[in-house]
PDB file of C-alpha atoms in Angstrom:
ATOM      1  CA  UNK A  21       1.548 236.619  52.321  1.00  0.00           C
ATOM      2  CA  UNK A  22      -0.399 233.414  52.896  1.00  0.00           C
ATOM      3  CA  UNK A  23      -0.695 230.813  50.250  1.00  0.00           C
ATOM      4  CA  UNK A  24      -3.008 228.142  51.808  1.00  0.00           C
ATOM      5  CA  UNK A  25      -5.891 230.436  52.975  1.00  0.00           C
ATOM      6  CA  UNK A  26      -7.067 233.134  50.486  1.00  0.00           C
ATOM      7  CA  UNK A  27      -8.620 235.394  53.152  1.00  0.00           C
ATOM      8  CA  UNK A  28      -9.400 238.180  50.613  1.00  0.00           C
ATOM      9  CA  UNK A  29     -11.317 235.751  48.342  1.00  0.00           C
ATOM     10  CA  UNK A  30     -13.356 234.519  51.283  1.00  0.00           C
ATOM     11  CA  UNK A  31     -14.260 238.106  52.365  1.00  0.00           C
ATOM     12  CA  UNK A  32     -15.276 238.794  48.751  1.00  0.00           C
ATOM     13  CA  UNK A  33     -17.422 235.706  48.607  1.00  0.00           C
ATOM     14  CA  UNK A  34     -19.126 236.437  51.889  1.00  0.00           C
ATOM     15  CA  UNK A  35     -19.818 240.102  50.738  1.00  0.00           C
ATOM     16  CA  UNK A  36     -21.173 238.889  47.452  1.00  0.00           C
ATOM     17  CA  UNK A  37     -23.397 236.301  49.142  1.00  0.00           C
ATOM     18  CA  UNK A  38     -24.848 239.005  51.498  1.00  0.00           C
ATOM     19  CA  UNK A  39     -25.322 241.422  48.663  1.00  0.00           C
ATOM     20  CA  UNK A  40     -27.158 238.688  46.499  1.00  0.00           C
ATOM     21  CA  UNK A  41     -29.378 237.730  49.444  1.00  0.00           C
ATOM     22  CA  UNK A  42     -30.275 241.398  50.142  1.00  0.00           C
ATOM     23  CA  UNK A  43     -30.890 241.978  46.510  1.00  0.00           C
ATOM     24  CA  UNK A  44     -33.126 238.818  46.160  1.00  0.00           C
ATOM     25  CA  UNK A  45     -35.094 239.936  49.315  1.00  0.00           C
ATOM     26  CA  UNK A  46     -35.534 243.500  47.914  1.00  0.00           C
ATOM     27  CA  UNK A  47     -36.645 242.158  44.544  1.00  0.00           C
ATOM     28  CA  UNK A  48     -39.117 239.750  46.228  1.00  0.00           C
ATOM     29  CA  UNK A  49     -40.635 242.584  48.247  1.00  0.00           C
ATOM     30  CA  UNK A  50     -40.846 244.939  45.206  1.00  0.00           C
ATOM     31  CA  UNK A  51     -42.410 242.395  43.072  1.00  0.00           C
ATOM     32  CA  UNK A  52     -44.976 241.181  45.541  1.00  0.00           C
ATOM     33  CA  UNK A  53     -45.593 244.658  47.001  1.00  0.00           C
ATOM     34  CA  UNK A  54     -45.265 243.095  50.499  1.00  0.00           C
ATOM     35  CA  UNK A  55     -42.671 243.832  53.179  1.00  0.00           C
ATOM     36  CA  UNK A  56     -43.447 240.587  54.832  1.00  0.00           C
ATOM     37  CA  UNK A  57     -43.424 237.570  52.531  1.00  0.00           C
ATOM     38  CA  UNK A  58     -42.511 234.921  54.938  1.00  0.00           C
ATOM     39  CA  UNK A  59     -42.292 234.684  58.669  1.00  0.00           C
ATOM     40  CA  UNK A  60     -38.452 235.291  58.807  1.00  0.00           C
ATOM     41  CA  UNK A  61     -39.001 238.734  57.301  1.00  0.00           C
ATOM     42  CA  UNK A  62     -40.639 239.958  60.517  1.00  0.00           C
ATOM     43  CA  UNK A  63     -42.095 237.313  62.788  1.00  0.00           C
ATOM     44  CA  UNK A  64     -43.849 239.569  65.308  1.00  0.00           C
ATOM     45  CA  UNK A  65     -44.958 241.805  62.477  1.00  0.00           C
ATOM     46  CA  UNK A  66     -46.529 238.926  60.652  1.00  0.00           C
ATOM     47  CA  UNK A  67     -48.420 237.891  63.693  1.00  0.00           C
ATOM     48  CA  UNK A  68     -49.884 241.385  64.228  1.00  0.00           C
ATOM     49  CA  UNK A  69     -50.645 241.827  60.504  1.00  0.00           C
ATOM     50  CA  UNK A  70     -52.515 238.523  60.373  1.00  0.00           C
ATOM     51  CA  UNK A  71     -54.517 239.306  63.335  1.00  0.00           C
ATOM     52  CA  UNK A  72     -55.304 242.721  61.856  1.00  0.00           C
ATOM     53  CA  UNK A  73     -56.435 241.066  58.479  1.00  0.00           C
ATOM     54  CA  UNK A  74     -58.706 238.666  60.295  1.00  0.00           C
ATOM     55  CA  UNK A  75     -60.212 241.461  62.289  1.00  0.00           C
ATOM     56  CA  UNK A  76     -60.887 243.450  59.099  1.00  0.00           C
ATOM     57  CA  UNK A  77     -62.471 240.420  57.383  1.00  0.00           C
ATOM     58  CA  UNK A  78     -64.750 239.891  60.391  1.00  0.00           C
ATOM     59  CA  UNK A  79     -65.710 243.459  60.409  1.00  0.00           C
ATOM     60  CA  UNK A  80     -66.415 243.387  56.695  1.00  0.00           C
ATOM     61  CA  UNK A  81     -68.694 240.343  57.162  1.00  0.00           C
ATOM     62  CA  UNK A  82     -70.442 242.241  59.935  1.00  0.00           C
ATOM     63  CA  UNK A  83     -71.002 245.078  57.549  1.00  0.00           C
ATOM     64  CA  UNK A  84     -72.510 242.723  55.028  1.00  0.00           C
ATOM     65  CA  UNK A  85     -74.768 241.217  57.718  1.00  0.00           C
ATOM     66  CA  UNK A  86     -75.964 244.639  58.794  1.00  0.00           C
ATOM     67  CA  UNK A  87     -76.738 245.739  55.181  1.00  0.00           C
ATOM     68  CA  UNK A  88     -78.894 242.628  54.683  1.00  0.00           C
ATOM     69  CA  UNK A  89     -80.620 243.267  57.973  1.00  0.00           C
ATOM     70  CA  UNK A  90     -81.448 246.841  56.701  1.00  0.00           C
ATOM     71  CA  UNK A  91     -83.032 245.225  53.682  1.00  0.00           C
ATOM     72  CA  UNK A  92     -84.980 242.923  55.846  1.00  0.00           C
ATOM     73  CA  UNK A  93     -86.308 245.729  58.069  1.00  0.00           C
ATOM     74  CA  UNK A  94     -87.263 247.781  54.933  1.00  0.00           C
ATOM     75  CA  UNK A  95     -89.313 244.812  53.522  1.00  0.00           C
ATOM     76  CA  UNK A  96     -91.180 244.500  56.833  1.00  0.00           C
ATOM     77  CA  UNK A  97     -91.798 248.277  57.072  1.00  0.00           C
ATOM     78  CA  UNK A  98     -93.116 248.597  53.626  1.00  0.00           C
ATOM     79  CA  UNK A  99     -95.413 245.591  53.998  1.00  0.00           C
ATOM     80  CA  UNK A 100     -96.819 247.095  57.245  1.00  0.00           C
ATOM     81  CA  UNK A 101     -97.165 250.352  55.492  1.00  0.00           C
ATOM     82  CA  UNK A 102     -99.433 248.753  52.860  1.00  0.00           C
ATOM     83  CA  UNK A 103    -101.366 247.119  55.713  1.00  0.00           C
ATOM     84  CA  UNK A 104    -101.799 250.428  57.411  1.00  0.00           C
ATOM     85  CA  UNK A 105    -103.180 251.831  54.130  1.00  0.00           C
ATOM     86  CA  UNK A 106    -105.699 248.928  53.944  1.00  0.00           C
ATOM     87  CA  UNK A 107    -106.745 249.522  57.572  1.00  0.00           C
ATOM     88  CA  UNK A 108    -107.275 253.336  56.756  1.00  0.00           C
ATOM     89  CA  UNK A 109    -109.478 252.348  53.806  1.00  0.00           C
ATOM     90  CA  UNK A 110    -111.505 249.952  55.986  1.00  0.00           C
ATOM     91  CA  UNK A 111    -112.038 252.628  58.508  1.00  0.00           C
ATOM     92  CA  UNK A 112    -113.270 255.075  55.841  1.00  0.00           C
ATOM     93  CA  UNK A 113    -115.656 252.345  54.604  1.00  0.00           C
ATOM     94  CA  UNK A 114    -116.952 251.765  58.144  1.00  0.00           C
ATOM     95  CA  UNK A 115    -117.583 255.376  58.640  1.00  0.00           C
ATOM     96  CA  UNK A 116    -119.578 255.400  55.297  1.00  0.00           C
ATOM     97  CA  UNK A 117    -121.469 252.313  56.581  1.00  0.00           C
ATOM     98  CA  UNK A 118    -122.179 254.004  59.863  1.00  0.00           C
ATOM     99  CA  UNK A 119    -124.207 256.916  58.469  1.00  0.00           C
ATOM    100  CA  UNK A 120    -128.001 256.790  57.766  1.00  0.00           C
ATOM    101  CA  UNK A 121    -127.504 257.863  54.156  1.00  0.00           C
ATOM    102  CA  UNK A 122    -126.088 254.529  53.178  1.00  0.00           C
ATOM    103  CA  UNK A 123    -128.575 252.112  51.773  1.00  0.00           C
ATOM    104  CA  UNK A 124    -129.026 248.400  52.409  1.00  0.00           C
ATOM    105  CA  UNK A 125    -127.293 247.569  49.192  1.00  0.00           C
ATOM    106  CA  UNK A 126    -124.523 249.982  50.016  1.00  0.00           C
ATOM    107  CA  UNK A 127    -123.955 248.281  53.357  1.00  0.00           C
ATOM    108  CA  UNK A 128    -123.793 244.865  51.603  1.00  0.00           C
ATOM    109  CA  UNK A 129    -121.277 246.187  49.178  1.00  0.00           C
ATOM    110  CA  UNK A 130    -119.174 247.649  51.976  1.00  0.00           C
ATOM    111  CA  UNK A 131    -119.352 244.272  53.887  1.00  0.00           C
ATOM    112  CA  UNK A 132    -117.999 242.424  50.840  1.00  0.00           C
ATOM    113  CA  UNK A 133    -115.298 245.033  50.217  1.00  0.00           C
ATOM    114  CA  UNK A 134    -114.086 244.962  53.907  1.00  0.00           C
ATOM    115  CA  UNK A 135    -113.958 241.258  53.749  1.00  0.00           C
ATOM    116  CA  UNK A 136    -111.734 241.210  50.820  1.00  0.00           C
ATOM    117  CA  UNK A 137    -109.458 243.881  52.332  1.00  0.00           C
ATOM    118  CA  UNK A 138    -109.126 241.827  55.636  1.00  0.00           C
ATOM    119  CA  UNK A 139    -108.127 238.836  53.388  1.00  0.00           C
ATOM    120  CA  UNK A 140    -105.475 240.863  51.793  1.00  0.00           C
ATOM    121  CA  UNK A 141    -104.064 241.857  55.207  1.00  0.00           C
ATOM    122  CA  UNK A 142    -103.786 238.113  55.935  1.00  0.00           C
ATOM    123  CA  UNK A 143    -102.078 237.634  52.569  1.00  0.00           C
ATOM    124  CA  UNK A 144     -99.525 240.270  53.168  1.00  0.00           C
ATOM    125  CA  UNK A 145     -98.686 238.869  56.533  1.00  0.00           C
ATOM    126  CA  UNK A 146     -98.194 235.335  55.227  1.00  0.00           C
ATOM    127  CA  UNK A 147     -96.340 236.280  52.062  1.00  0.00           C
ATOM    128  CA  UNK A 148     -93.822 238.898  53.540  1.00  0.00           C
ATOM    129  CA  UNK A 149     -90.486 237.245  54.080  1.00  0.00           C
ATOM    130  CA  UNK A 150     -86.779 237.673  53.619  1.00  0.00           C
ATOM    131  CA  UNK A 151     -84.840 234.757  52.269  1.00  0.00           C
ATOM    132  CA  UNK A 152     -87.612 232.504  53.532  1.00  0.00           C
ATOM    133  CA  UNK A 153     -87.736 234.115  56.898  1.00  0.00           C
ATOM    134  CA  UNK A 154     -91.395 235.249  57.831  1.00  0.00           C
ATOM    135  CA  UNK A 155     -91.424 238.778  59.072  1.00  0.00           C
ATOM    136  CA  UNK A 156     -95.022 239.559  59.947  1.00  0.00           C
ATOM    137  CA  UNK A 157     -95.940 236.197  61.529  1.00  0.00           C
ATOM    138  CA  UNK A 158     -94.209 233.178  62.735  1.00  0.00           C
ATOM    139  CA  UNK A 159     -95.498 230.910  59.969  1.00  0.00           C
ATOM    140  CA  UNK A 160     -98.202 230.169  57.510  1.00  0.00           C
ATOM    141  CA  UNK A 161    -100.309 229.140  60.531  1.00  0.00           C
ATOM    142  CA  UNK A 162    -100.571 232.858  61.506  1.00  0.00           C
ATOM    143  CA  UNK A 163     -99.163 232.691  64.992  1.00  0.00           C
ATOM    144  CA  UNK A 164     -96.944 235.599  66.308  1.00  0.00           C
ATOM    145  CA  UNK A 165     -93.202 235.801  65.825  1.00  0.00           C
ATOM    146  CA  UNK A 166     -92.487 235.290  69.473  1.00  0.00           C
ATOM    147  CA  UNK A 167     -88.683 235.067  68.852  1.00  0.00           C
ATOM    148  CA  UNK A 168     -86.826 238.260  68.098  1.00  0.00           C
ATOM    149  CA  UNK A 169     -84.576 238.589  65.068  1.00  0.00           C
ATOM    150  CA  UNK A 170     -80.995 239.013  66.170  1.00  0.00           C
ATOM    151  CA  UNK A 171     -78.424 240.287  63.729  1.00  0.00           C
ATOM    152  CA  UNK A 172     -74.645 239.769  64.072  1.00  0.00           C
ATOM    153  CA  UNK A 173     -73.157 243.157  63.182  1.00  0.00           C
ATOM    154  CA  UNK A 174     -69.509 242.861  64.502  1.00  0.00           C
ATOM    155  CA  UNK A 175     -66.575 240.591  65.231  1.00  0.00           C
ATOM    156  CA  UNK A 176     -67.533 239.431  68.743  1.00  0.00           C
ATOM    157  CA  UNK A 177     -70.595 237.602  70.035  1.00  0.00           C
ATOM    158  CA  UNK A 178     -71.824 240.621  71.807  1.00  0.00           C
ATOM    159  CA  UNK A 179     -71.911 242.776  68.697  1.00  0.00           C
ATOM    160  CA  UNK A 180     -75.560 242.081  67.875  1.00  0.00           C
ATOM    161  CA  UNK A 181     -78.661 244.182  67.162  1.00  0.00           C
ATOM    162  CA  UNK A 182     -82.102 242.661  67.970  1.00  0.00           C
ATOM    163  CA  UNK A 183     -85.669 243.467  66.872  1.00  0.00           C
ATOM    164  CA  UNK A 184     -88.655 243.016  69.219  1.00  0.00           C
ATOM    165  CA  UNK A 185     -90.530 239.699  68.934  1.00  0.00           C
ATOM    166  CA  UNK A 186     -94.292 239.156  68.985  1.00  0.00           C
ATOM    167  CA  UNK A 187     -95.111 240.593  65.533  1.00  0.00           C
ATOM    168  CA  UNK A 188     -98.431 239.249  64.125  1.00  0.00           C
ATOM    169  CA  UNK A 189     -99.544 241.534  61.566  1.00  0.00           C
ATOM    170  CA  UNK A 190    -102.573 239.560  60.388  1.00  0.00           C
ATOM    171  CA  UNK A 191    -106.310 239.952  61.169  1.00  0.00           C
ATOM    172  CA  UNK A 192    -106.015 237.974  64.369  1.00  0.00           C
ATOM    173  CA  UNK A 193    -102.838 239.878  65.558  1.00  0.00           C
ATOM    174  CA  UNK A 194    -104.456 243.093  64.897  1.00  0.00           C
ATOM    175  CA  UNK A 195    -107.629 242.268  66.870  1.00  0.00           C
ATOM    176  CA  UNK A 196    -109.975 242.421  63.765  1.00  0.00           C
ATOM    177  CA  UNK A 197    -111.550 238.940  64.119  1.00  0.00           C
ATOM    178  CA  UNK A 198    -114.881 240.353  65.121  1.00  0.00           C
ATOM    179  CA  UNK A 199    -114.832 242.563  62.127  1.00  0.00           C
ATOM    180  CA  UNK A 200    -113.958 239.695  59.887  1.00  0.00           C
ATOM    181  CA  UNK A 201    -116.861 237.633  61.307  1.00  0.00           C
ATOM    182  CA  UNK A 202    -119.247 240.560  60.560  1.00  0.00           C
ATOM    183  CA  UNK A 203    -117.820 240.937  57.100  1.00  0.00           C
ATOM    184  CA  UNK A 204    -118.210 237.229  56.399  1.00  0.00           C
ATOM    185  CA  UNK A 205    -121.882 237.429  57.453  1.00  0.00           C
ATOM    186  CA  UNK A 206    -123.113 235.657  54.246  1.00  0.00           C
ATOM    187  CA  UNK A 207    -126.360 237.281  53.172  1.00  0.00           C
ATOM    188  CA  UNK A 208    -126.851 239.584  56.069  1.00  0.00           C
ATOM    189  CA  UNK A 209    -125.757 243.175  55.494  1.00  0.00           C
ATOM    190  CA  UNK A 210    -123.428 245.157  57.784  1.00  0.00           C
ATOM    191  CA  UNK A 211    -125.601 247.499  59.904  1.00  0.00           C
ATOM    192  CA  UNK A 212    -124.825 250.997  60.709  1.00  0.00           C
ATOM    193  CA  UNK A 213    -124.456 250.295  64.424  1.00  0.00           C
ATOM    194  CA  UNK A 214    -122.109 247.364  63.793  1.00  0.00           C
ATOM    195  CA  UNK A 215    -119.947 249.510  61.606  1.00  0.00           C
ATOM    196  CA  UNK A 216    -119.825 252.129  64.314  1.00  0.00           C
ATOM    197  CA  UNK A 217    -118.851 249.616  66.935  1.00  0.00           C
ATOM    198  CA  UNK A 218    -115.963 248.451  64.960  1.00  0.00           C
ATOM    199  CA  UNK A 219    -114.198 251.870  64.752  1.00  0.00           C
ATOM    200  CA  UNK A 220    -112.512 251.471  68.120  1.00  0.00           C
ATOM    201  CA  UNK A 221    -111.095 248.089  66.892  1.00  0.00           C
ATOM    202  CA  UNK A 222    -109.743 249.750  63.762  1.00  0.00           C
ATOM    203  CA  UNK A 223    -108.041 252.484  65.696  1.00  0.00           C
ATOM    204  CA  UNK A 224    -106.522 249.880  68.015  1.00  0.00           C
ATOM    205  CA  UNK A 225    -105.188 247.905  65.010  1.00  0.00           C
ATOM    206  CA  UNK A 226    -103.613 251.065  63.428  1.00  0.00           C
ATOM    207  CA  UNK A 227    -101.913 251.715  66.875  1.00  0.00           C
ATOM    208  CA  UNK A 228    -100.600 248.110  66.974  1.00  0.00           C
ATOM    209  CA  UNK A 229     -99.163 248.376  63.443  1.00  0.00           C
ATOM    210  CA  UNK A 230     -97.634 251.760  64.142  1.00  0.00           C
ATOM    211  CA  UNK A 231     -95.898 250.256  67.209  1.00  0.00           C
ATOM    212  CA  UNK A 232     -94.389 247.355  65.180  1.00  0.00           C
ATOM    213  CA  UNK A 233     -93.352 249.726  62.355  1.00  0.00           C
ATOM    214  CA  UNK A 234     -91.658 251.999  64.882  1.00  0.00           C
ATOM    215  CA  UNK A 235     -89.580 249.147  66.187  1.00  0.00           C
ATOM    216  CA  UNK A 236     -88.468 248.150  62.827  1.00  0.00           C
ATOM    217  CA  UNK A 237     -87.752 251.700  62.003  1.00  0.00           C
ATOM    218  CA  UNK A 238     -85.607 252.111  65.097  1.00  0.00           C
ATOM    219  CA  UNK A 239     -83.758 248.904  64.327  1.00  0.00           C
ATOM    220  CA  UNK A 240     -83.011 250.037  60.786  1.00  0.00           C
ATOM    221  CA  UNK A 241     -81.542 253.394  62.152  1.00  0.00           C
ATOM    222  CA  UNK A 242     -79.348 251.393  64.663  1.00  0.00           C
ATOM    223  CA  UNK A 243     -78.179 249.062  61.897  1.00  0.00           C
ATOM    224  CA  UNK A 244     -77.290 251.957  59.503  1.00  0.00           C
ATOM    225  CA  UNK A 245     -75.377 253.555  62.402  1.00  0.00           C
ATOM    226  CA  UNK A 246     -73.517 250.326  63.040  1.00  0.00           C
ATOM    227  CA  UNK A 247     -72.617 250.083  59.309  1.00  0.00           C
ATOM    228  CA  UNK A 248     -71.180 253.559  59.201  1.00  0.00           C
ATOM    229  CA  UNK A 249     -69.073 252.891  62.381  1.00  0.00           C
ATOM    230  CA  UNK A 250     -67.833 249.524  61.106  1.00  0.00           C
ATOM    231  CA  UNK A 251     -66.774 250.986  57.717  1.00  0.00           C
ATOM    232  CA  UNK A 252     -64.637 253.528  59.485  1.00  0.00           C
ATOM    233  CA  UNK A 253     -63.276 250.815  61.750  1.00  0.00           C
ATOM    234  CA  UNK A 254     -62.438 248.618  58.819  1.00  0.00           C
ATOM    235  CA  UNK A 255     -60.653 251.333  57.021  1.00  0.00           C
ATOM    236  CA  UNK A 256     -58.436 252.135  59.960  1.00  0.00           C
ATOM    237  CA  UNK A 257     -57.673 248.452  60.576  1.00  0.00           C
ATOM    238  CA  UNK A 258     -56.698 247.998  56.913  1.00  0.00           C
ATOM    239  CA  UNK A 259     -54.473 251.077  57.081  1.00  0.00           C
ATOM    240  CA  UNK A 260     -52.704 249.633  60.228  1.00  0.00           C
ATOM    241  CA  UNK A 261     -52.150 246.278  58.596  1.00  0.00           C
ATOM    242  CA  UNK A 262     -50.712 248.079  55.517  1.00  0.00           C
ATOM    243  CA  UNK A 263     -48.112 249.859  57.524  1.00  0.00           C
ATOM    244  CA  UNK A 264     -46.831 246.520  58.828  1.00  0.00           C
ATOM    245  CA  UNK A 265     -47.347 244.260  55.833  1.00  0.00           C
ATOM    246  CA  UNK A 266     -46.884 246.392  52.551  1.00  0.00           C
ATOM    247  CA  UNK A 267     -43.525 247.503  51.347  1.00  0.00           C
ATOM    248  CA  UNK A 268     -42.484 251.197  51.035  1.00  0.00           C
ATOM    249  CA  UNK A 269     -41.415 251.226  47.317  1.00  0.00           C
ATOM    250  CA  UNK A 270     -39.294 254.326  47.639  1.00  0.00           C
ATOM    251  CA  UNK A 271     -37.363 253.088  50.691  1.00  0.00           C
ATOM    252  CA  UNK A 272     -36.865 249.569  49.319  1.00  0.00           C
ATOM    253  CA  UNK A 273     -35.825 250.815  45.871  1.00  0.00           C
TER     254      UNK A 273
END
């Protein structure tokens, strides 16, 4: 029997302290839903979980960027679709003007109509933008978009999708300046010969528009594929983080 040192009491205190600490830790995990609330809980696990969380956040922003880019390509495509409709109408009117059954008054009416339609093509090209970014020409001045649009769709600098540059979907870019000059001929009517000579220019303009629309369409398909892939990747990354960071309620209870 020892009087000065109560070993049994010390052992009891040590066990009680350990139990209280373990209980406090378990209650902290159960209340927060996290297995790792501080670095001392799992230092290496915290480092991995934080890296996974950052990766998931980056992928999420990439998804947002890609979805915005899809909206941009849709705006450009729909605008050029309307321009294509206008060019189609212009060709129809030129064919009407090119036949001998159209009167002088009819030729003059067609000329005025074609002039207005060409003005509308210029209006569409200058007005079409996404968040202030001109899509069908570089600026109000009407020059081409020589710089391609690059979209950041992933977490690294190489995860990008780019459109083709050089879009200029206005009268000048479509090669219709000669037709515009004829349509602005003042008091002179558009002759059948002149209308016939412009048909090749109209066909070339349609081919040019279709080429730009095809590029935007391909870019949109690429962006949508990237979004699907990134969504799957983000889900798996968050699942991996959850395994490390989140608490297992059944086990902890």
